[in-house]
Amino acid sequence: ISSVLLINIENVRKNYDFLKTKAPKSEIGVSIKANAYGLGFKTICKTLVNQGCKTFFVATAAEALEAIKIKANLTVYVLNGISNKQSTISLIKKGIRIVINNYQQLIELINISDKIKLKAGCAIHIDTGMNRLGISAEDTKEFVKLAKKNLNVSLIMSHLACSENKASKINYLQLSKFITIKKKLENFSGLNFSLANSNGILLGKKFHFNICRPGGLIYGLSLNKIQDKGLKNVLSLQAKVIHIQSINKGEYVGYGAKYKAKKKSMIATLGIGYADGLPRSFSGKVYYKNYQFPIIGNISMDLCTIDITNYKKLAIGNWVEIFGSSVSIEKFASKCATISYEISSKIGSRVKKIYVDNFEEVH
């Protein structure tokens, strides 16, 4: 093992509990799609179930079928809707709820339900301004009427486009649309409503409705822009020093001879590369105790190199931190011209996940 992702499971619990205090009158369901944003589906799901979470949101049928293995009677919603007939039948029979995003999905689900003589559990996604998934707000009443007649509809949902920006007017335009939709549907019984994602919870109680659907904030992502002290960092990506050598002035390092030494230098090679989720575009620093070392040369598939000339005590077998306690994943992501969600969800399978209750624990 030459790279590890330390996952502070106690901080996952704290983040979940903190968001519950922010929306005390709403249920907090959690998005665990994409392997729980890269943190490991099974462990994260079990942790949240033990913390009292009963509702989960996933992207695909395969993720949903994994989720219900964790515990019986979990409420699981498949956000991307129907994929194929066979998997849809399996979802219906297992009580997994399918999110309907358009008219075609609605008709398909009704037809499948009729064929197996079992009403599918479902949610209806209404587009209030993201323009990615969902039916148009104008079609809501007739659409829900048809769905309610043929299926078990439990949730009406939409998704905020700009919730990470508290000042964005779009948040309030979407909220206004969603409230109008809710009023149109007040004669239908048994419906819950959901609009808020992670940052939507922090916009205030007007956005909360019956169920909130946090993802990233549970996992300590996007904390830089948030002032709330109750949210904790969860991740620390670390790599092992596997080689050290001296190079002379004028020598090159890495593919394409991108880096040329300006003086005699000491170079360390780390056992992590872009196949492990360290983006090739990254050109920042790594950290060891109170020292920081610049990455030099191109990051390759399995390896990267750092200049340790200013601290020659670094030894083979030492672990350096890529992001975590020394620098936030958010700042790291910005140096890769991306966001923390992409970084965490792309961490490779070779990186060993180690679950700890504090970052002082030794891997």
mmCIF file of C-alpha atoms in Angstrom:
data_model
loop_
_atom_site.group_PDB
_atom_site.id
_atom_site.type_symbol
_atom_site.label_atom_id
_atom_site.label_comp_id
_atom_site.label_asym_id
_atom_site.label_seq_id
_atom_site.Cartn_x
_atom_site.Cartn_y
_atom_site.Cartn_z
ATOM 1 C CA ILE A 1 0.000 0.000 0.000
ATOM 2 C CA SER A 2 1.474 3.321 -1.033
ATOM 3 C CA SER A 3 -1.567 5.604 -0.700
ATOM 4 C CA VAL A 4 -4.377 5.815 1.853
ATOM 5 C CA LEU A 5 -7.537 7.824 2.372
ATOM 6 C CA LEU A 6 -8.173 8.369 6.067
ATOM 7 C CA ILE A 7 -11.902 8.819 6.680
ATOM 8 C CA ASN A 8 -12.873 10.299 10.026
ATOM 9 C CA ILE A 9 -16.061 8.405 10.742
ATOM 10 C CA GLU A 10 -16.729 10.315 13.966
ATOM 11 C CA ASN A 11 -16.809 13.544 11.933
ATOM 12 C CA VAL A 12 -19.311 11.983 9.499
ATOM 13 C CA ARG A 13 -21.573 11.359 12.510
ATOM 14 C CA LYS A 14 -21.012 14.908 13.804
ATOM 15 C CA ASN A 15 -21.810 16.447 10.408
ATOM 16 C CA TYR A 16 -25.035 14.446 10.138
ATOM 17 C CA ASP A 17 -26.097 15.435 13.662
ATOM 18 C CA PHE A 18 -25.181 19.071 13.013
ATOM 19 C CA LEU A 19 -27.354 19.260 9.886
ATOM 20 C CA LYS A 20 -30.220 17.708 11.860
ATOM 21 C CA THR A 21 -29.986 20.638 14.300
ATOM 22 C CA LYS A 22 -30.163 23.049 11.345
ATOM 23 C CA ALA A 23 -33.415 21.507 10.077
ATOM 24 C CA PRO A 24 -35.042 20.142 13.241
ATOM 25 C CA LYS A 25 -38.545 19.833 11.775
ATOM 26 C CA SER A 26 -37.466 17.953 8.650
ATOM 27 C CA GLU A 27 -36.211 14.459 8.017
ATOM 28 C CA ILE A 28 -32.562 14.321 6.980
ATOM 29 C CA GLY A 29 -32.143 11.774 4.203
ATOM 30 C CA VAL A 30 -28.635 11.413 2.779
ATOM 31 C CA SER A 31 -27.261 11.134 -0.748
ATOM 32 C CA ILE A 32 -24.873 8.154 -0.905
ATOM 33 C CA LYS A 33 -24.481 7.970 -4.682
ATOM 34 C CA ALA A 34 -21.081 7.394 -6.358
ATOM 35 C CA ASN A 35 -19.790 5.127 -3.563
ATOM 36 C CA ALA A 36 -20.841 7.743 -0.978
ATOM 37 C CA TYR A 37 -18.902 10.419 -2.886
ATOM 38 C CA GLY A 38 -15.842 8.153 -2.863
ATOM 39 C CA LEU A 39 -15.823 7.425 0.883
ATOM 40 C CA GLY A 40 -17.042 3.819 0.698
ATOM 41 C CA PHE A 41 -20.708 2.951 0.348
ATOM 42 C CA LYS A 42 -21.120 0.196 2.944
ATOM 43 C CA THR A 43 -19.287 1.781 5.867
ATOM 44 C CA ILE A 44 -20.828 5.223 5.330
ATOM 45 C CA CYS A 45 -24.338 3.829 4.930
ATOM 46 C CA LYS A 46 -24.009 1.644 8.057
ATOM 47 C CA THR A 47 -22.636 4.607 10.028
ATOM 48 C CA LEU A 48 -25.559 6.825 9.029
ATOM 49 C CA VAL A 49 -28.138 4.082 9.692
ATOM 50 C CA ASN A 50 -26.680 3.671 13.193
ATOM 51 C CA GLN A 51 -26.965 7.447 13.567
ATOM 52 C CA GLY A 52 -30.688 7.245 12.839
ATOM 53 C CA CYS A 53 -30.842 7.913 9.088
ATOM 54 C CA LYS A 54 -33.693 5.995 7.425
ATOM 55 C CA THR A 55 -33.862 7.559 3.946
ATOM 56 C CA PHE A 56 -31.166 7.468 1.266
ATOM 57 C CA PHE A 57 -30.816 8.818 -2.260
ATOM 58 C CA VAL A 58 -28.763 7.033 -4.924
ATOM 59 C CA ALA A 59 -28.248 7.587 -8.650
ATOM 60 C CA THR A 60 -28.656 4.088 -10.074
ATOM 61 C CA ALA A 61 -30.552 0.829 -9.608
ATOM 62 C CA ALA A 62 -27.315 -1.008 -8.745
ATOM 63 C CA GLU A 63 -26.577 1.468 -5.931
ATOM 64 C CA ALA A 64 -30.125 1.062 -4.587
ATOM 65 C CA LEU A 65 -29.876 -2.727 -4.492
ATOM 66 C CA GLU A 66 -26.623 -2.430 -2.531
ATOM 67 C CA ALA A 67 -28.171 0.028 -0.081
ATOM 68 C CA ILE A 68 -31.045 -2.230 0.948
ATOM 69 C CA LYS A 69 -28.574 -4.989 1.843
ATOM 70 C CA ILE A 70 -27.328 -2.765 4.676
ATOM 71 C CA LYS A 71 -30.598 -2.870 6.578
ATOM 72 C CA ALA A 72 -34.165 -3.976 5.917
ATOM 73 C CA ASN A 73 -36.894 -1.335 5.529
ATOM 74 C CA LEU A 74 -34.654 1.552 4.486
ATOM 75 C CA THR A 75 -36.378 4.086 2.229
ATOM 76 C CA VAL A 76 -34.241 4.367 -0.913
ATOM 77 C CA TYR A 77 -34.868 6.647 -3.911
ATOM 78 C CA VAL A 78 -33.212 6.147 -7.322
ATOM 79 C CA LEU A 79 -32.617 9.667 -8.634
ATOM 80 C CA ASN A 80 -31.882 8.824 -12.279
ATOM 81 C CA GLY A 81 -35.140 6.919 -12.674
ATOM 82 C CA ILE A 82 -35.713 3.861 -14.867
ATOM 83 C CA SER A 83 -32.749 2.206 -16.577
ATOM 84 C CA ASN A 84 -34.187 -1.031 -18.010
ATOM 85 C CA LYS A 85 -37.284 -3.154 -17.552
ATOM 86 C CA GLN A 86 -35.669 -6.026 -15.636
ATOM 87 C CA SER A 87 -33.906 -3.867 -13.054
ATOM 88 C CA THR A 88 -37.078 -1.775 -12.653
ATOM 89 C CA ILE A 89 -39.103 -4.895 -11.812
ATOM 90 C CA SER A 90 -36.471 -5.817 -9.239
ATOM 91 C CA LEU A 91 -36.647 -2.330 -7.679
ATOM 92 C CA ILE A 92 -40.457 -2.411 -7.486
ATOM 93 C CA LYS A 93 -40.521 -5.859 -5.877
ATOM 94 C CA LYS A 94 -37.939 -4.822 -3.283
ATOM 95 C CA GLY A 95 -39.830 -1.656 -2.350
ATOM 96 C CA ILE A 96 -37.214 0.734 -3.746
ATOM 97 C CA ARG A 97 -38.688 4.038 -4.907
ATOM 98 C CA ILE A 98 -38.007 5.317 -8.395
ATOM 99 C CA VAL A 99 -37.740 9.041 -9.147
ATOM 100 C CA ILE A 100 -39.736 9.933 -12.275
ATOM 101 C CA ASN A 101 -38.038 12.686 -14.289
ATOM 102 C CA ASN A 102 -40.158 12.847 -17.463
ATOM 103 C CA TYR A 103 -43.363 11.665 -19.126
ATOM 104 C CA GLN A 104 -41.691 8.708 -20.846
ATOM 105 C CA GLN A 105 -40.426 7.360 -17.515
ATOM 106 C CA LEU A 106 -43.898 7.780 -16.011
ATOM 107 C CA ILE A 107 -45.608 5.767 -18.777
ATOM 108 C CA GLU A 108 -42.915 3.069 -18.666
ATOM 109 C CA LEU A 109 -43.273 2.725 -14.898
ATOM 110 C CA ILE A 110 -47.072 2.547 -15.106
ATOM 111 C CA ASN A 111 -46.838 -0.145 -17.817
ATOM 112 C CA ILE A 112 -44.334 -2.230 -15.837
ATOM 113 C CA SER A 113 -46.413 -1.877 -12.650
ATOM 114 C CA ASP A 114 -49.551 -3.001 -14.526
ATOM 115 C CA LYS A 115 -47.753 -5.978 -16.013
ATOM 116 C CA ILE A 116 -46.498 -7.306 -12.655
ATOM 117 C CA LYS A 117 -49.676 -6.172 -10.848
ATOM 118 C CA LEU A 118 -47.681 -4.280 -8.224
ATOM 119 C CA LYS A 119 -47.805 -0.503 -7.779
ATOM 120 C CA ALA A 120 -44.334 1.012 -7.914
ATOM 121 C CA GLY A 121 -43.244 3.351 -5.145
ATOM 122 C CA CYS A 122 -41.994 6.565 -6.664
ATOM 123 C CA ALA A 123 -41.113 10.242 -6.386
ATOM 124 C CA ILE A 124 -41.711 12.961 -8.956
ATOM 125 C CA HIS A 125 -38.917 15.368 -9.822
ATOM 126 C CA ILE A 126 -40.103 18.797 -10.920
ATOM 127 C CA ASP A 127 -37.698 21.169 -12.634
ATOM 128 C CA THR A 128 -37.682 24.588 -10.967
ATOM 129 C CA GLY A 129 -34.664 26.020 -12.796
ATOM 130 C CA MET A 130 -31.769 23.538 -12.921
ATOM 131 C CA ASN A 131 -32.846 22.366 -16.416
ATOM 132 C CA ARG A 132 -31.178 18.997 -16.009
ATOM 133 C CA LEU A 133 -33.859 16.530 -14.899
ATOM 134 C CA GLY A 134 -37.527 16.846 -14.043
ATOM 135 C CA ILE A 135 -40.907 17.658 -15.510
ATOM 136 C CA SER A 136 -41.891 21.247 -16.208
ATOM 137 C CA ALA A 137 -43.631 23.068 -13.382
ATOM 138 C CA GLU A 138 -46.605 23.848 -15.669
ATOM 139 C CA ASP A 139 -47.362 20.135 -16.146
ATOM 140 C CA THR A 140 -47.265 19.283 -12.444
ATOM 141 C CA LYS A 141 -50.931 18.866 -11.573
ATOM 142 C CA GLU A 142 -51.948 16.605 -14.470
ATOM 143 C CA PHE A 143 -48.707 14.644 -14.184
ATOM 144 C CA VAL A 144 -49.166 13.976 -10.459
ATOM 145 C CA LYS A 145 -52.836 13.113 -11.008
ATOM 146 C CA LEU A 146 -51.885 10.414 -13.542
ATOM 147 C CA ALA A 147 -49.042 9.128 -11.330
ATOM 148 C CA LYS A 148 -51.207 8.989 -8.174
ATOM 149 C CA LYS A 149 -53.886 7.033 -10.019
ATOM 150 C CA ASN A 150 -51.467 4.276 -11.052
ATOM 151 C CA LEU A 151 -48.497 4.378 -8.647
ATOM 152 C CA ASN A 152 -47.605 4.982 -4.990
ATOM 153 C CA VAL A 153 -46.261 8.540 -5.070
ATOM 154 C CA SER A 154 -44.554 9.488 -1.798
ATOM 155 C CA LEU A 155 -42.369 12.486 -2.661
ATOM 156 C CA ILE A 156 -42.368 15.627 -4.804
ATOM 157 C CA MET A 157 -38.842 16.960 -5.214
ATOM 158 C CA SER A 158 -36.744 19.527 -7.008
ATOM 159 C CA HIS A 159 -33.081 20.491 -6.923
ATOM 160 C CA LEU A 160 -31.372 23.808 -6.183
ATOM 161 C CA ALA A 161 -28.841 25.042 -8.730
ATOM 162 C CA CYS A 162 -26.984 27.673 -6.681
ATOM 163 C CA SER A 163 -27.438 26.753 -3.014
ATOM 164 C CA GLU A 164 -23.708 27.130 -2.263
ATOM 165 C CA ASN A 165 -24.139 30.856 -2.984
ATOM 166 C CA LYS A 166 -26.401 32.224 -0.256
ATOM 167 C CA ALA A 167 -26.728 35.558 -2.068
ATOM 168 C CA SER A 168 -27.952 34.042 -5.338
ATOM 169 C CA LYS A 169 -31.420 35.232 -6.357
ATOM 170 C CA ILE A 170 -31.916 31.927 -8.187
ATOM 171 C CA ASN A 171 -32.364 30.148 -4.833
ATOM 172 C CA TYR A 172 -35.408 32.284 -4.084
ATOM 173 C CA LEU A 173 -36.814 32.038 -7.616
ATOM 174 C CA GLN A 174 -36.659 28.245 -7.306
ATOM 175 C CA LEU A 175 -38.161 28.346 -3.810
ATOM 176 C CA SER A 176 -41.040 30.496 -5.040
ATOM 177 C CA LYS A 177 -41.731 28.065 -7.904
ATOM 178 C CA PHE A 178 -41.607 25.096 -5.532
ATOM 179 C CA ILE A 179 -44.048 26.733 -3.077
ATOM 180 C CA THR A 180 -46.435 27.405 -5.986
ATOM 181 C CA ILE A 181 -46.169 23.730 -7.010
ATOM 182 C CA LYS A 182 -46.863 22.622 -3.437
ATOM 183 C CA LYS A 183 -50.011 24.777 -3.323
ATOM 184 C CA LYS A 184 -51.236 23.268 -6.605
ATOM 185 C CA LEU A 185 -50.950 19.812 -5.060
ATOM 186 C CA GLU A 186 -52.556 20.489 -1.685
ATOM 187 C CA ASN A 187 -55.622 18.392 -2.560
ATOM 188 C CA PHE A 188 -53.484 15.281 -3.047
ATOM 189 C CA SER A 189 -52.913 13.256 0.123
ATOM 190 C CA GLY A 190 -49.756 11.483 1.324
ATOM 191 C CA LEU A 191 -47.204 13.663 -0.435
ATOM 192 C CA ASN A 192 -43.930 14.804 1.101
ATOM 193 C CA PHE A 193 -41.852 17.617 -0.393
ATOM 194 C CA SER A 194 -38.075 18.019 -0.751
ATOM 195 C CA LEU A 195 -35.998 20.880 -2.160
ATOM 196 C CA ALA A 196 -32.874 21.348 -0.010
ATOM 197 C CA ASN A 197 -29.561 19.678 -0.729
ATOM 198 C CA SER A 198 -26.545 20.173 1.599
ATOM 199 C CA ASN A 199 -26.175 23.920 1.243
ATOM 200 C CA GLY A 200 -29.924 24.318 0.840
ATOM 201 C CA ILE A 201 -30.271 23.316 4.498
ATOM 202 C CA LEU A 202 -28.116 26.301 5.462
ATOM 203 C CA LEU A 203 -30.360 28.710 3.509
ATOM 204 C CA GLY A 204 -32.937 28.504 6.294
ATOM 205 C CA LYS A 205 -36.172 26.799 7.261
ATOM 206 C CA LYS A 206 -38.173 28.076 4.265
ATOM 207 C CA PHE A 207 -36.131 25.670 2.120
ATOM 208 C CA HIS A 208 -36.485 22.599 4.366
ATOM 209 C CA PHE A 209 -39.985 21.197 3.704
ATOM 210 C CA ASN A 210 -40.462 17.524 4.774
ATOM 211 C CA ILE A 211 -37.148 15.986 3.718
ATOM 212 C CA CYS A 212 -33.677 17.451 3.141
ATOM 213 C CA ARG A 213 -31.132 15.604 0.995
ATOM 214 C CA PRO A 214 -27.571 16.496 2.052
ATOM 215 C CA GLY A 215 -24.557 14.850 0.460
ATOM 216 C CA GLY A 216 -21.272 16.761 0.335
ATOM 217 C CA LEU A 217 -21.476 18.491 3.720
ATOM 218 C CA ILE A 218 -21.949 15.131 5.463
ATOM 219 C CA TYR A 219 -18.601 14.111 3.953
ATOM 220 C CA GLY A 220 -16.761 17.319 4.797
ATOM 221 C CA LEU A 221 -16.784 18.683 1.245
ATOM 222 C CA SER A 222 -17.186 22.376 0.352
ATOM 223 C CA LEU A 223 -16.486 23.551 3.899
ATOM 224 C CA ASN A 224 -14.321 26.527 2.871
ATOM 225 C CA LYS A 225 -17.263 28.741 1.971
ATOM 226 C CA ILE A 226 -19.223 27.875 5.098
ATOM 227 C CA GLN A 227 -18.937 29.713 8.398
ATOM 228 C CA ASP A 228 -20.757 27.146 10.545
ATOM 229 C CA LYS A 229 -18.274 25.791 13.052
ATOM 230 C CA GLY A 230 -20.259 22.599 13.604
ATOM 231 C CA LEU A 231 -19.134 21.060 10.312
ATOM 232 C CA LYS A 232 -15.941 19.002 10.387
ATOM 233 C CA ASN A 233 -13.308 17.836 7.922
ATOM 234 C CA VAL A 234 -13.656 14.120 7.171
ATOM 235 C CA LEU A 235 -10.859 13.244 4.723
ATOM 236 C CA SER A 236 -7.070 13.021 4.646
ATOM 237 C CA LEU A 237 -5.383 11.688 1.490
ATOM 238 C CA GLN A 238 -1.839 10.488 2.162
ATOM 239 C CA ALA A 239 0.948 8.933 0.097
ATOM 240 C CA LYS A 240 4.066 6.999 1.029
ATOM 241 C CA VAL A 241 7.605 8.030 0.092
ATOM 242 C CA ILE A 242 8.902 5.031 -1.902
ATOM 243 C CA HIS A 243 12.151 6.409 -3.373
ATOM 244 C CA ILE A 244 14.647 9.226 -2.715
ATOM 245 C CA GLN A 245 17.514 10.373 -4.918
ATOM 246 C CA SER A 246 19.833 13.290 -5.553
ATOM 247 C CA ILE A 247 19.863 15.024 -8.947
ATOM 248 C CA ASN A 248 22.322 17.530 -10.368
ATOM 249 C CA LYS A 249 21.678 21.011 -11.686
ATOM 250 C CA GLY A 250 20.286 20.816 -15.220
ATOM 251 C CA GLU A 251 18.810 17.320 -14.882
ATOM 252 C CA TYR A 252 15.178 16.680 -15.767
ATOM 253 C CA VAL A 253 12.371 15.013 -13.815
ATOM 254 C CA GLY A 254 9.351 13.094 -15.141
ATOM 255 C CA TYR A 255 7.552 12.569 -18.427
ATOM 256 C CA GLY A 256 8.219 15.125 -21.112
ATOM 257 C CA ALA A 257 11.218 16.447 -19.137
ATOM 258 C CA LYS A 258 8.899 19.183 -17.923
ATOM 259 C CA TYR A 259 10.954 20.030 -14.847
ATOM 260 C CA LYS A 260 14.629 21.072 -15.004
ATOM 261 C CA ALA A 261 16.598 21.365 -11.751
ATOM 262 C CA LYS A 262 18.000 24.853 -11.168
ATOM 263 C CA LYS A 263 20.484 23.484 -8.619
ATOM 264 C CA LYS A 264 21.591 20.203 -7.084
ATOM 265 C CA SER A 265 18.424 18.839 -5.445
ATOM 266 C CA MET A 266 16.979 15.988 -3.403
ATOM 267 C CA ILE A 267 13.930 14.388 -4.963
ATOM 268 C CA ALA A 268 11.397 12.015 -3.351
ATOM 269 C CA THR A 269 8.956 9.827 -5.272
ATOM 270 C CA LEU A 270 5.471 9.188 -3.859
ATOM 271 C CA GLY A 271 3.388 6.090 -4.582
ATOM 272 C CA ILE A 272 0.352 7.943 -5.897
ATOM 273 C CA GLY A 273 -0.622 9.134 -9.372
ATOM 274 C CA TYR A 274 -3.551 10.058 -11.539
ATOM 275 C CA ALA A 275 -4.893 6.467 -11.522
ATOM 276 C CA ASP A 276 -5.328 6.940 -7.768
ATOM 277 C CA GLY A 277 -7.195 10.222 -8.074
ATOM 278 C CA LEU A 278 -4.329 12.730 -7.898
ATOM 279 C CA PRO A 279 -5.187 14.858 -10.947
ATOM 280 C CA ARG A 280 -2.418 15.251 -13.499
ATOM 281 C CA SER A 281 -3.231 18.965 -13.546
ATOM 282 C CA PHE A 282 -2.222 19.434 -9.885
ATOM 283 C CA SER A 283 0.951 21.449 -9.351
ATOM 284 C CA GLY A 284 0.775 22.399 -5.685
ATOM 285 C CA LYS A 285 2.444 21.128 -2.523
ATOM 286 C CA VAL A 286 2.312 18.137 -0.186
ATOM 287 C CA TYR A 287 2.791 18.240 3.579
ATOM 288 C CA TYR A 288 4.779 16.442 6.273
ATOM 289 C CA LYS A 289 4.529 17.697 9.872
ATOM 290 C CA ASN A 290 5.242 21.437 9.556
ATOM 291 C CA TYR A 291 7.051 21.109 6.232
ATOM 292 C CA GLN A 292 5.714 21.475 2.715
ATOM 293 C CA PHE A 293 7.214 20.208 -0.513
ATOM 294 C CA PRO A 294 6.379 21.262 -4.089
ATOM 295 C CA ILE A 295 5.362 18.640 -6.637
ATOM 296 C CA ILE A 296 7.790 18.784 -9.559
ATOM 297 C CA GLY A 297 7.495 17.301 -13.033
ATOM 298 C CA ASN A 298 4.406 15.717 -14.525
ATOM 299 C CA ILE A 299 2.250 13.546 -12.279
ATOM 300 C CA SER A 300 2.204 10.083 -13.863
ATOM 301 C CA MET A 301 -0.245 7.184 -13.586
ATOM 302 C CA ASP A 302 1.206 5.635 -10.417
ATOM 303 C CA LEU A 303 3.797 8.096 -9.122
ATOM 304 C CA CYS A 304 4.630 11.726 -8.523
ATOM 305 C CA THR A 305 7.817 13.502 -7.443
ATOM 306 C CA ILE A 306 8.465 16.205 -4.851
ATOM 307 C CA ASP A 307 11.458 18.408 -4.078
ATOM 308 C CA ILE A 308 12.689 17.756 -0.513
ATOM 309 C CA THR A 309 15.954 19.712 -0.766
ATOM 310 C CA ASN A 310 14.946 21.952 2.164
ATOM 311 C CA TYR A 311 14.234 19.013 4.490
ATOM 312 C CA LYS A 312 16.501 16.058 3.800
ATOM 313 C CA LYS A 313 15.274 14.140 6.872
ATOM 314 C CA LEU A 314 12.230 12.899 4.985
ATOM 315 C CA ALA A 315 12.778 9.151 4.624
ATOM 316 C CA ILE A 316 11.528 6.243 2.549
ATOM 317 C CA GLY A 317 8.434 4.896 4.307
ATOM 318 C CA ASN A 318 7.280 8.302 5.630
ATOM 319 C CA TRP A 319 3.740 9.395 4.722
ATOM 320 C CA VAL A 320 2.970 12.866 3.352
ATOM 321 C CA GLU A 321 -0.468 14.461 3.181
ATOM 322 C CA ILE A 322 -1.952 15.550 -0.141
ATOM 323 C CA PHE A 323 -5.009 17.212 1.445
ATOM 324 C CA GLY A 324 -6.823 17.018 4.763
ATOM 325 C CA SER A 325 -5.520 18.568 7.959
ATOM 326 C CA SER A 326 -2.769 20.600 6.258
ATOM 327 C CA VAL A 327 -4.789 21.990 3.382
ATOM 328 C CA SER A 328 -8.503 21.534 2.761
ATOM 329 C CA ILE A 329 -9.789 19.361 -0.065
ATOM 330 C CA GLU A 330 -11.544 22.494 -1.344
ATOM 331 C CA LYS A 331 -8.281 24.446 -1.744
ATOM 332 C CA PHE A 332 -6.653 21.379 -3.253
ATOM 333 C CA ALA A 333 -9.521 21.029 -5.746
ATOM 334 C CA SER A 334 -9.284 24.694 -6.742
ATOM 335 C CA LYS A 335 -5.620 24.143 -7.682
ATOM 336 C CA CYS A 336 -6.843 21.351 -9.974
ATOM 337 C CA ALA A 337 -9.458 23.674 -11.523
ATOM 338 C CA THR A 338 -12.291 21.520 -10.196
ATOM 339 C CA ILE A 339 -14.436 21.005 -7.076
ATOM 340 C CA SER A 340 -14.031 18.831 -3.984
ATOM 341 C CA TYR A 341 -16.904 16.535 -5.027
ATOM 342 C CA GLU A 342 -15.051 15.488 -8.187
ATOM 343 C CA ILE A 343 -11.811 14.915 -6.256
ATOM 344 C CA SER A 344 -13.363 12.644 -3.611
ATOM 345 C CA SER A 345 -15.517 10.653 -6.035
ATOM 346 C CA LYS A 346 -12.546 9.943 -8.337
ATOM 347 C CA ILE A 347 -10.162 8.584 -5.707
ATOM 348 C CA GLY A 348 -9.019 5.265 -7.165
ATOM 349 C CA SER A 349 -9.585 1.728 -5.918
ATOM 350 C CA ARG A 350 -5.864 1.228 -5.145
ATOM 351 C CA VAL A 351 -6.077 3.875 -2.432
ATOM 352 C CA LYS A 352 -6.822 2.008 0.794
ATOM 353 C CA LYS A 353 -9.699 3.478 2.787
ATOM 354 C CA ILE A 354 -8.992 3.521 6.504
ATOM 355 C CA TYR A 355 -11.815 4.503 8.858
ATOM 356 C CA VAL A 356 -10.704 6.287 12.023
ATOM 357 C CA ASP A 357 -12.356 8.169 14.870
ATOM 358 C CA ASN A 358 -9.631 10.821 14.846
ATOM 359 C CA PHE A 359 -6.813 11.777 12.506
ATOM 360 C CA GLU A 360 -4.146 11.102 15.144
ATOM 361 C CA GLU A 361 -4.683 7.355 14.744
ATOM 362 C CA VAL A 362 -1.803 5.686 12.929
ATOM 363 C CA HIS A 363 -2.462 3.890 9.631
#
